[in-house]
Short mmCIF file of C-alpha atoms in Angstrom, two decimals:
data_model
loop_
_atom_site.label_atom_id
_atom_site.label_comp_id
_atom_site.label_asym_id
_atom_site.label_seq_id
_atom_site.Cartn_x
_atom_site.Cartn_y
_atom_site.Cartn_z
CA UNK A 494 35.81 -22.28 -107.50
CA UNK A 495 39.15 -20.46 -108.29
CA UNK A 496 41.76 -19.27 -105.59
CA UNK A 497 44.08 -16.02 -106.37
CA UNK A 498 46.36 -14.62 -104.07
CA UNK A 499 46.27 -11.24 -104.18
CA UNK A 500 49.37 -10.54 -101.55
CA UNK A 501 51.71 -12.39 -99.19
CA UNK A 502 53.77 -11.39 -96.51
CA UNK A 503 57.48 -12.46 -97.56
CA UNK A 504 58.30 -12.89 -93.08
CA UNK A 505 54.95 -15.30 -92.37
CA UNK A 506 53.67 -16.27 -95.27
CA UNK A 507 50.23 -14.83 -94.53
CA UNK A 508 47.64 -14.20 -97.71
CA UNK A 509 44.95 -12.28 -98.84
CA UNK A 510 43.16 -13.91 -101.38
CA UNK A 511 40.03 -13.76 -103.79
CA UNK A 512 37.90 -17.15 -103.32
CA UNK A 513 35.87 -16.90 -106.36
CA UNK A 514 32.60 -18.67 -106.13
CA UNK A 515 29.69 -19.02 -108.65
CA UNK A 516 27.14 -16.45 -106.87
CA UNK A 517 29.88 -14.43 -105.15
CA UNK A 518 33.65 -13.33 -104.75
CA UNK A 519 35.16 -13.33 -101.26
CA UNK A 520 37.72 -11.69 -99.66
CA UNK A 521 40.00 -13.55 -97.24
CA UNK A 522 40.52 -13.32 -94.41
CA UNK A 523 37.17 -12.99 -93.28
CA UNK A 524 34.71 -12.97 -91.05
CA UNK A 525 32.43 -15.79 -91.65
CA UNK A 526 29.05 -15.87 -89.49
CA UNK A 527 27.24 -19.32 -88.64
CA UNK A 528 23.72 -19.97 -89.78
CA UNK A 529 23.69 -23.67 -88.33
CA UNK A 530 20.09 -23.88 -90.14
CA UNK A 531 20.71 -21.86 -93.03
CA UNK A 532 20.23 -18.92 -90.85
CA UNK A 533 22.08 -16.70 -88.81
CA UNK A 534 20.20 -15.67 -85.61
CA UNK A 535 18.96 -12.28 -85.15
CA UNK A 536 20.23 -10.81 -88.26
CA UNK A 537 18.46 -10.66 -91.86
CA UNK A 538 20.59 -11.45 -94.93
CA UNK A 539 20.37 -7.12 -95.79
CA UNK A 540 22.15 -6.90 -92.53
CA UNK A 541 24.56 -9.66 -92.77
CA UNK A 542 25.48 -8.00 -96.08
CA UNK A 543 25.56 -4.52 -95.49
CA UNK A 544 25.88 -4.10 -91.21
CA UNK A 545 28.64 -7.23 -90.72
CA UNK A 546 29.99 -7.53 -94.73
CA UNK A 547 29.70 -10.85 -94.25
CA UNK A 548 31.06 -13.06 -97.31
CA UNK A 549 30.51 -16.45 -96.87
CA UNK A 550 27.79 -18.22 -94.07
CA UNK A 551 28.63 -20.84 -92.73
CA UNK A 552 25.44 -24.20 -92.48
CA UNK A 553 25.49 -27.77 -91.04
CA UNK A 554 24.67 -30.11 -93.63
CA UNK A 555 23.21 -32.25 -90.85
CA UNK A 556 21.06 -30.06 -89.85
CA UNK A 557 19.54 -28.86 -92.56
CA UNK A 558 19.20 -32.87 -93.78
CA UNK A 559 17.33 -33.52 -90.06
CA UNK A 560 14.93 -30.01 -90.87
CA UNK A 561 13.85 -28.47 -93.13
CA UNK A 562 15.24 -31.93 -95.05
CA UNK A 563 17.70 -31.70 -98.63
CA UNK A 564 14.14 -31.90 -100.37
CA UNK A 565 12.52 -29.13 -98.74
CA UNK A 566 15.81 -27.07 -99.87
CA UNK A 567 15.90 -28.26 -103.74
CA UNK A 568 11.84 -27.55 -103.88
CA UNK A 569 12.77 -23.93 -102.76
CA UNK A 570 15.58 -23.73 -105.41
CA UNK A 571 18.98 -24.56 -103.50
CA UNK A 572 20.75 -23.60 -100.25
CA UNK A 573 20.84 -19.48 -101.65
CA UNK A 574 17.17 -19.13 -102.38
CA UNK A 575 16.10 -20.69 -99.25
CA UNK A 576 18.12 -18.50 -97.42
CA UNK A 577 17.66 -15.73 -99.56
CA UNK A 578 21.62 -15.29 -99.59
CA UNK A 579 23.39 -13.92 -102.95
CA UNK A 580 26.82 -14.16 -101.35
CA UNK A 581 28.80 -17.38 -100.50
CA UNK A 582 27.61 -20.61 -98.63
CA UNK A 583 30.03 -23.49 -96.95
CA UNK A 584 28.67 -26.17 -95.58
CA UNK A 585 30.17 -28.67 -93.19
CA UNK A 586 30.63 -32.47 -94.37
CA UNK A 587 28.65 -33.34 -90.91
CA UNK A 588 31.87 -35.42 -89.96
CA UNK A 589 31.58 -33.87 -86.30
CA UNK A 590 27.87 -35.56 -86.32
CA UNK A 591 29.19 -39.29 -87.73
CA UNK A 592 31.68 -39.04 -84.65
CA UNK A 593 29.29 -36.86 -81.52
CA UNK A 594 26.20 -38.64 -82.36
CA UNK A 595 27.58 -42.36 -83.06
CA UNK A 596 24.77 -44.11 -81.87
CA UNK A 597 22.39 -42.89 -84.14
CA UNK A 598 24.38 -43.46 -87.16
CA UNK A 599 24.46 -46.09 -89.42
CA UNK A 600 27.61 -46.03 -92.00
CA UNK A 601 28.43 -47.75 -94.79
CA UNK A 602 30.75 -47.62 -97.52
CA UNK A 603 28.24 -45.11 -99.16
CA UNK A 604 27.98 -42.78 -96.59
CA UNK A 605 26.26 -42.16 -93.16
CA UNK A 606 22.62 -42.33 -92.29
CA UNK A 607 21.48 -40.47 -88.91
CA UNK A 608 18.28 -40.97 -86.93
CA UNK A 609 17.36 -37.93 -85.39
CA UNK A 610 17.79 -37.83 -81.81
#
């Protein structure tokens, strides 16, 4: 990933910036929908990308480990193919799970491991 500044206001410091990803370049600021599953409701990815421009979707890491599962995603060839996204994906470290849902987590000095509720 590479960051460029493309301006900046000298009275607020305010950027816009190039995030330069592997599948995608994106503008910023921007408007960055939610697919919590690797989907955003009610929209396809054509519409996401040409109705709403949208640059970057936002997942849940969490989610997507609780369903489909991380294996279900690698067997379909990654996070973009199983969404069928050719722009930018960020996905959340699930930190706001370790701390919501407590008592179903387990962690360790490797990591977390949830139950499903």
């Amino acid at each position: 990933m590479e960051y460029e500044i493309l301006r900046e206001c000298s009275v607020t410091k305010a950027r816009a910036s190039l995030i330069h990803l592997p599948h995608h370049s994106a503008e910023s600021p921007m408007f960055m929908p939610v697919g919590t599953q690797a989907t955003v409701k009610g929209l396809l990815p054509s519409q996401l990308e040409r109705d709403a421009n949208a640059q970057i979707v936002l997942a849940n890491t969490y989610h997507l480990a609780l369903r489909p599962t991380g294996e279900v995603v690698r067997e379909l060839g990654g996070i973009h193919e199983f969404m069928r996204w050719k722009r930018g994906v960020l996905t959340d470290s699930g930190g706001f799970q370790m701390v919501s849902l407590l008592q179903f987590a387990q962690i360790t000095e490797d990591g977390v491991r949830f139950q499903s509720p």
